[in-house]
PDB file of C-alpha atoms in Angstrom:
ATOM      1  CA  GLU A   1     -77.955 289.802 123.993  1.00 79.00           C
ATOM      2  CA  ALA A   2     -75.410 291.632 121.516  1.00 81.00           C
ATOM      3  CA  PRO A   3     -77.187 293.820 119.304  1.00 84.00           C
ATOM      4  CA  ARG A   4     -73.732 294.935 117.506  1.00 90.00           C
ATOM      5  CA  LEU A   5     -74.297 291.071 116.186  1.00 92.00           C
ATOM      6  CA  ARG A   6     -77.495 291.229 114.641  1.00 95.00           C
ATOM      7  CA  TYR A   7     -77.420 291.765 110.814  1.00 96.00           C
ATOM      8  CA  GLU A   8     -79.283 292.464 107.501  1.00 96.00           C
ATOM      9  CA  LEU A   9     -77.468 291.077 104.778  1.00 96.00           C
ATOM     10  CA  PRO A  10     -76.609 290.682 100.890  1.00 95.00           C
ATOM     11  CA  VAL A  11     -76.108 287.147 100.099  1.00 93.00           C
ATOM     12  CA  GLU A  12     -73.526 287.119  97.434  1.00 93.00           C
ATOM     13  CA  ARG A  13     -74.623 284.251  94.909  1.00 90.00           C
ATOM     14  CA  PHE A  14     -72.333 282.093  93.772  1.00 87.00           C
ATOM     15  CA  ALA A  15     -72.386 281.547  89.441  1.00 84.00           C
ATOM     16  CA  GLU A  16     -72.542 277.864  90.450  1.00 83.00           C
ATOM     17  CA  SER A  17     -73.900 276.919  92.944  1.00 78.00           C
ATOM     18  CA  ASP A  18     -70.591 273.727  93.129  1.00 88.00           C
ATOM     19  CA  ARG A  19     -72.097 270.761  95.352  1.00 89.00           C
ATOM     20  CA  VAL A  20     -69.788 269.875  98.837  1.00 90.00           C
ATOM     21  CA  GLU A  21     -69.338 267.057 101.233  1.00 91.00           C
ATOM     22  CA  MET A  22     -68.599 268.357 104.801  1.00 90.00           C
ATOM     23  CA  GLN A  23     -67.034 265.271 107.217  1.00 89.00           C
ATOM     24  CA  THR A  24     -69.595 265.004 110.103  1.00 87.00           C
ATOM     25  CA  SER A  25     -68.509 264.554 113.706  1.00 89.00           C
ATOM     26  CA  THR A  26     -69.245 260.755 113.113  1.00 86.00           C
ATOM     27  CA  GLY A  27     -67.370 259.410 110.261  1.00 87.00           C
ATOM     28  CA  ASP A  28     -69.854 259.981 107.906  1.00 89.00           C
ATOM     29  CA  VAL A  29     -70.450 262.608 104.737  1.00 91.00           C
ATOM     30  CA  ALA A  30     -73.313 265.594 104.496  1.00 89.00           C
ATOM     31  CA  THR A  31     -73.974 266.923 100.981  1.00 90.00           C
ATOM     32  CA  TYR A  32     -75.183 270.702 100.817  1.00 92.00           C
ATOM     33  CA  LEU A  33     -74.915 272.601  97.441  1.00 92.00           C
ATOM     34  CA  LYS A  34     -72.152 275.652  98.042  1.00 93.00           C
ATOM     35  CA  TRP A  35     -74.774 279.123  97.366  1.00 92.00           C
ATOM     36  CA  GLY A  36     -73.292 282.332  98.699  1.00 94.00           C
ATOM     37  CA  SER A  37     -70.786 284.229 100.755  1.00 96.00           C
ATOM     38  CA  ILE A  38     -72.455 287.281 103.271  1.00 96.00           C
ATOM     39  CA  SER A  39     -69.428 289.983 104.731  1.00 97.00           C
ATOM     40  CA  PHE A  40     -69.846 291.545 107.741  1.00 96.00           C
ATOM     41  CA  ASP A  41     -67.547 293.567 110.207  1.00 95.00           C
ATOM     42  CA  VAL A  42     -67.554 292.271 113.747  1.00 94.00           C
ATOM     43  CA  ASP A  43     -66.300 295.256 116.426  1.00 90.00           C
ATOM     44  CA  GLY A  44     -64.895 297.376 113.617  1.00 92.00           C
ATOM     45  CA  GLU A  45     -63.191 293.375 111.500  1.00 94.00           C
ATOM     46  CA  PRO A  46     -63.844 292.044 108.530  1.00 95.00           C
ATOM     47  CA  ALA A  47     -65.749 288.706 108.216  1.00 96.00           C
ATOM     48  CA  LYS A  48     -66.965 287.044 105.365  1.00 97.00           C
ATOM     49  CA  LEU A  49     -69.220 283.245 106.168  1.00 97.00           C
ATOM     50  CA  ALA A  50     -69.360 281.051 102.804  1.00 96.00           C
ATOM     51  CA  LEU A  51     -73.439 279.987 103.169  1.00 96.00           C
ATOM     52  CA  TYR A  52     -74.804 276.193 102.646  1.00 95.00           C
ATOM     53  CA  ARG A  53     -78.500 275.480 101.541  1.00 91.00           C
ATOM     54  CA  ASP A  54     -79.715 271.897 101.368  1.00 87.00           C
ATOM     55  CA  ASP A  55     -80.223 270.142  98.526  1.00 77.00           C
ATOM     56  CA  GLU A  56     -82.859 268.252  99.291  1.00 80.00           C
ATOM     57  CA  HIS A  57     -85.610 271.050 101.749  1.00 82.00           C
ATOM     58  CA  GLY A  58     -84.118 273.896 100.345  1.00 82.00           C
ATOM     59  CA  ASP A  59     -83.145 275.497 103.743  1.00 89.00           C
ATOM     60  CA  PHE A  60     -79.909 277.210 104.649  1.00 92.00           C
ATOM     61  CA  PHE A  61     -77.459 276.352 106.318  1.00 92.00           C
ATOM     62  CA  LEU A  62     -74.737 278.491 108.383  1.00 96.00           C
ATOM     63  CA  PRO A  63     -72.202 276.597 110.635  1.00 96.00           C
ATOM     64  CA  PHE A  64     -69.345 278.592 111.761  1.00 96.00           C
ATOM     65  CA  ALA A  65     -66.355 278.919 114.390  1.00 94.00           C
ATOM     66  CA  ASP A  66     -64.338 282.009 115.859  1.00 94.00           C
ATOM     67  CA  SER A  67     -61.830 282.659 118.099  1.00 94.00           C
ATOM     68  CA  THR A  68     -63.761 282.239 121.393  1.00 90.00           C
ATOM     69  CA  ARG A  69     -63.517 278.039 120.232  1.00 89.00           C
ATOM     70  CA  GLY A  70     -62.742 275.321 122.066  1.00 83.00           C
ATOM     71  CA  THR A  71     -62.464 277.845 125.204  1.00 87.00           C
ATOM     72  CA  GLU A  72     -65.580 280.119 125.267  1.00 88.00           C
ATOM     73  CA  THR A  73     -68.255 278.322 122.742  1.00 87.00           C
ATOM     74  CA  TYR A  74     -67.954 274.732 121.393  1.00 83.00           C
ATOM     75  CA  ALA A  75     -64.650 273.659 119.650  1.00 84.00           C
ATOM     76  CA  SER A  76     -66.359 272.314 116.687  1.00 87.00           C
ATOM     77  CA  GLY A  77     -68.290 275.279 116.026  1.00 90.00           C
ATOM     78  CA  ARG A  78     -72.281 276.917 116.256  1.00 93.00           C
ATOM     79  CA  TYR A  79     -74.478 276.832 113.442  1.00 93.00           C
ATOM     80  CA  LEU A  80     -77.129 279.842 112.426  1.00 94.00           C
ATOM     81  CA  GLU A  81     -80.541 280.297 111.134  1.00 91.00           C
ATOM     82  CA  VAL A  82     -81.069 282.631 108.879  1.00 94.00           C
ATOM     83  CA  ARG A  83     -83.900 283.965 107.165  1.00 92.00           C
ATOM     84  CA  GLU A  84     -84.846 285.838 103.817  1.00 91.00           C
ATOM     85  CA  LEU A  85     -85.840 289.202 103.519  1.00 93.00           C
ATOM     86  CA  PRO A  86     -87.028 291.015 100.927  1.00 90.00           C
ATOM     87  CA  GLY A  87     -84.573 292.618  98.332  1.00 89.00           C
ATOM     88  CA  GLY A  88     -82.645 289.651  98.488  1.00 85.00           C
ATOM     89  CA  LYS A  89     -80.349 290.312 102.202  1.00 94.00           C
ATOM     90  CA  LEU A  90     -80.392 287.481 104.786  1.00 95.00           C
ATOM     91  CA  ALA A  91     -81.216 288.449 107.847  1.00 96.00           C
ATOM     92  CA  VAL A  92     -78.445 286.836 110.474  1.00 96.00           C
ATOM     93  CA  ASP A  93     -78.689 287.661 114.208  1.00 96.00           C
ATOM     94  CA  PHE A  94     -75.808 285.644 116.155  1.00 95.00           C
ATOM     95  CA  ASN A  95     -77.647 286.267 118.901  1.00 95.00           C
ATOM     96  CA  TYR A  96     -79.591 282.607 117.903  1.00 95.00           C
ATOM     97  CA  ALA A  97     -76.392 280.984 117.294  1.00 94.00           C
ATOM     98  CA  TYR A  98     -76.963 277.181 119.130  1.00 92.00           C
ATOM     99  CA  ASN A  99     -74.569 274.632 119.561  1.00 89.00           C
ATOM    100  CA  PRO A 100     -74.960 271.064 117.132  1.00 85.00           C
ATOM    101  CA  TYR A 101     -76.573 268.350 118.730  1.00 83.00           C
ATOM    102  CA  CYS A 102     -73.816 266.502 118.267  1.00 80.00           C
ATOM    103  CA  ALA A 103     -71.904 268.800 121.802  1.00 78.00           C
ATOM    104  CA  TYR A 104     -74.219 267.437 123.948  1.00 81.00           C
ATOM    105  CA  ASN A 105     -74.157 263.424 122.759  1.00 82.00           C
ATOM    106  CA  GLY A 106     -71.736 262.108 120.672  1.00 77.00           C
ATOM    107  CA  HIS A 107     -74.443 259.484 118.748  1.00 81.00           C
ATOM    108  CA  TRP A 108     -75.810 262.668 117.137  1.00 84.00           C
ATOM    109  CA  SER A 109     -73.762 263.265 113.044  1.00 86.00           C
ATOM    110  CA  CYS A 110     -73.331 267.065 113.289  1.00 87.00           C
ATOM    111  CA  PRO A 111     -71.227 268.412 109.394  1.00 89.00           C
ATOM    112  CA  LEU A 112     -67.860 269.562 111.514  1.00 87.00           C
ATOM    113  CA  THR A 113     -68.091 273.579 110.631  1.00 91.00           C
ATOM    114  CA  PRO A 114     -65.865 273.694 106.441  1.00 92.00           C
ATOM    115  CA  PHE A 115     -62.155 275.412 107.359  1.00 93.00           C
ATOM    116  CA  GLU A 116     -63.449 278.211 105.130  1.00 94.00           C
ATOM    117  CA  ASN A 117     -66.070 279.177 107.675  1.00 96.00           C
ATOM    118  CA  ARG A 118     -63.226 279.494 110.584  1.00 95.00           C
ATOM    119  CA  LEU A 119     -63.244 283.166 111.420  1.00 95.00           C
ATOM    120  CA  LYS A 120     -60.366 284.915 113.225  1.00 94.00           C
ATOM    121  CA  VAL A 121     -62.430 287.355 115.555  1.00 94.00           C
ATOM    122  CA  PRO A 122     -64.399 286.683 118.549  1.00 93.00           C
ATOM    123  CA  ILE A 123     -67.911 286.240 118.578  1.00 93.00           C
ATOM    124  CA  ARG A 124     -69.399 287.133 121.914  1.00 91.00           C
ATOM    125  CA  ALA A 125     -73.066 285.914 121.739  1.00 90.00           C
ATOM    126  CA  GLY A 126     -75.591 283.230 121.244  1.00 90.00           C
ATOM    127  CA  GLU A 127     -74.838 279.504 123.623  1.00 85.00           C
ATOM    128  CA  LYS A 128     -71.420 279.001 124.705  1.00 85.00           C
ATOM    129  CA  SER A 129     -69.481 276.235 126.007  1.00 80.00           C
ATOM    130  CA  PHE A 130     -70.865 274.293 129.173  1.00 70.00           C
ATOM    131  CA  LYS A 131     -69.841 271.564 131.467  1.00 64.00           C
TER     132      LYS A 131
END
């Protein structure tokens, strides 16, 4: 566990929530609202991720890939559940980062991490690669 990768972050809301289509692992398309962004530091290095929202259910969706992808972690990236906190902040805990279902079974259709959510910093927390 990495306590330094646990954050309470303000959300930079976008003036308009654009509808975006993400390619999936099976060639389909998943639609989300591009809702805002979060900024944070990882071991002194700045990082920023776009935050998406499920148009149908209102759940947040935070796909990301970091510099460990393909070696220590799943090559297509990982997902993270975030919680809304009072005061417009989000609880973001990378210790709970997990592999998408398609990492385990190619029949699942998983949204691929958008380019803007590919971090140059390593996130050494959460679920790792497997054999």
